[in-house]
């Protein structure tokens, strides 16, 4: 009988990171935000709020969570702050669920 190979379980910290990722992705508004930033990086809050159908204050709160997680970065251009997706794993996950880049 062939020997069965057993996978090594992920460390607790890795599991916690993946659980946090899935928790953030489970919110439709945050997923919409990430999807739009995937298609069109460097959007300001007002343009992104219009694109995803959220109030700017609610959007800013969601962006704060995504920045804290290290998924989104903000760059100030004068009075405007522009946001872009920077996390490679989230980028790959968006591709996995069918998000393509805008051409």
C-alpha positions as a printed NumPy array, in Angstrom:
array([[  0.   ,   0.   ,   0.   ],
       [  1.486,   3.411,  -0.972],
       [  2.413,   5.827,   1.761],
       [  0.021,   8.719,   2.149],
       [  1.495,  12.205,   2.173],
       [ -0.002,  14.553,   4.702],
       [  0.207,  18.285,   4.128],
       [  1.792,  20.381,   6.831],
       [ -0.892,  22.603,   8.38 ],
       [ -0.536,  26.361,   8.156],
       [  0.773,  28.133,  11.209],
       [ -1.776,  29.925,  13.365],
       [ -0.53 ,  33.327,  12.213],
       [ -0.995,  32.36 ,   8.534],
       [ -4.526,  31.164,   9.268],
       [ -5.286,  34.403,  11.076],
       [ -4.022,  36.431,   8.107],
       [ -6.161,  34.459,   5.647],
       [ -9.199,  34.753,   7.922],
       [ -8.685,  38.545,   8.051],
       [ -8.335,  38.642,   4.253],
       [-11.552,  36.743,   3.715],
       [-13.32 ,  38.859,   6.325],
       [-12.372,  42.049,   4.486],
       [-13.277,  40.536,   1.117],
       [-16.663,  39.355,   2.405],
       [-17.984,  42.922,   2.535],
       [-19.545,  43.785,  -0.858],
       [-18.619,  47.473,  -0.577],
       [-14.952,  46.766,   0.138],
       [-14.891,  44.195,  -2.657],
       [-16.395,  46.786,  -5.035],
       [-13.753,  49.305,  -3.964],
       [-10.935,  46.843,  -4.581],
       [-12.43 ,  45.847,  -7.92 ],
       [-12.594,  49.48 ,  -9.07 ],
       [ -9.047,  50.196,  -7.881],
       [ -7.915,  47.072,  -9.714],
       [ -9.434,  48.402, -12.94 ],
       [ -8.571,  52.039, -12.477],
       [ -5.772,  52.863, -10.04 ],
       [ -5.208,  56.348,  -8.641],
       [ -8.835,  57.314,  -8.046],
       [ -9.711,  60.057,  -5.569],
       [-12.419,  59.564,  -2.92 ],
       [-15.13 ,  61.492,  -4.774],
       [-14.582,  59.606,  -8.057],
       [-14.375,  56.26 ,  -6.278],
       [-17.494,  57.042,  -4.199],
       [-19.43 ,  57.762,  -7.405],
       [-18.108,  54.595,  -9.048],
       [-19.089,  52.285,  -6.171],
       [-22.251,  54.117,  -5.099],
       [-21.133,  55.007,  -1.571],
       [-21.111,  58.209,   0.449],
       [-17.576,  59.662,   0.678],
       [-17.54 ,  59.305,   4.483],
       [-18.426,  55.584,   4.327],
       [-15.898,  55.092,   1.539],
       [-13.177,  56.818,   3.565],
       [-13.86 ,  54.446,   6.47 ],
       [-13.566,  51.408,   4.181],
       [-10.371,  52.79 ,   2.624],
       [ -8.914,  53.275,   6.111],
       [ -9.419,  49.567,   6.841],
       [ -7.878,  48.59 ,   3.51 ],
       [ -4.885,  50.902,   4.102],
       [ -4.381,  49.479,   7.613],
       [ -4.305,  45.988,   6.121],
       [ -1.685,  47.134,   3.594],
       [ -3.866,  46.456,   0.556],
       [ -4.326,  50.04 ,  -0.594],
       [ -1.928,  52.987,  -0.659],
       [ -2.752,  56.673,  -0.723],
       [ -0.787,  59.369,  -2.516],
       [ -1.454,  63.057,  -1.977],
       [ -1.563,  65.27 ,  -5.088],
       [ -2.149,  68.795,  -3.779],
       [ -5.528,  68.684,  -2.044],
       [ -6.531,  65.35 ,  -3.606],
       [ -5.623,  61.952,  -2.207],
       [ -5.527,  59.176,  -4.785],
       [ -5.787,  55.481,  -3.914],
       [ -4.401,  52.381,  -5.581],
       [ -4.322,  48.644,  -4.902],
       [ -0.845,  47.509,  -3.813],
       [ -1.276,  44.01 ,  -2.335],
       [ -0.151,  41.324,  -4.786],
       [ -2.199,  38.552,  -3.13 ],
       [ -5.425,  40.558,  -3.333],
       [ -4.547,  41.466,  -6.916],
       [ -4.174,  37.757,  -7.732],
       [ -7.427,  36.906,  -5.911],
       [ -9.281,  39.515,  -7.979],
       [ -7.931,  37.874, -11.139],
       [ -9.04 ,  34.483,  -9.817],
       [-12.625,  35.704,  -9.438],
       [-12.611,  37.1  , -12.966],
       [-11.487,  40.714, -12.612],
       [ -9.517,  41.805, -15.646],
       [ -7.604,  45.024, -16.163],
       [ -9.264,  47.791, -18.107],
       [ -7.573,  48.37 , -21.436]])
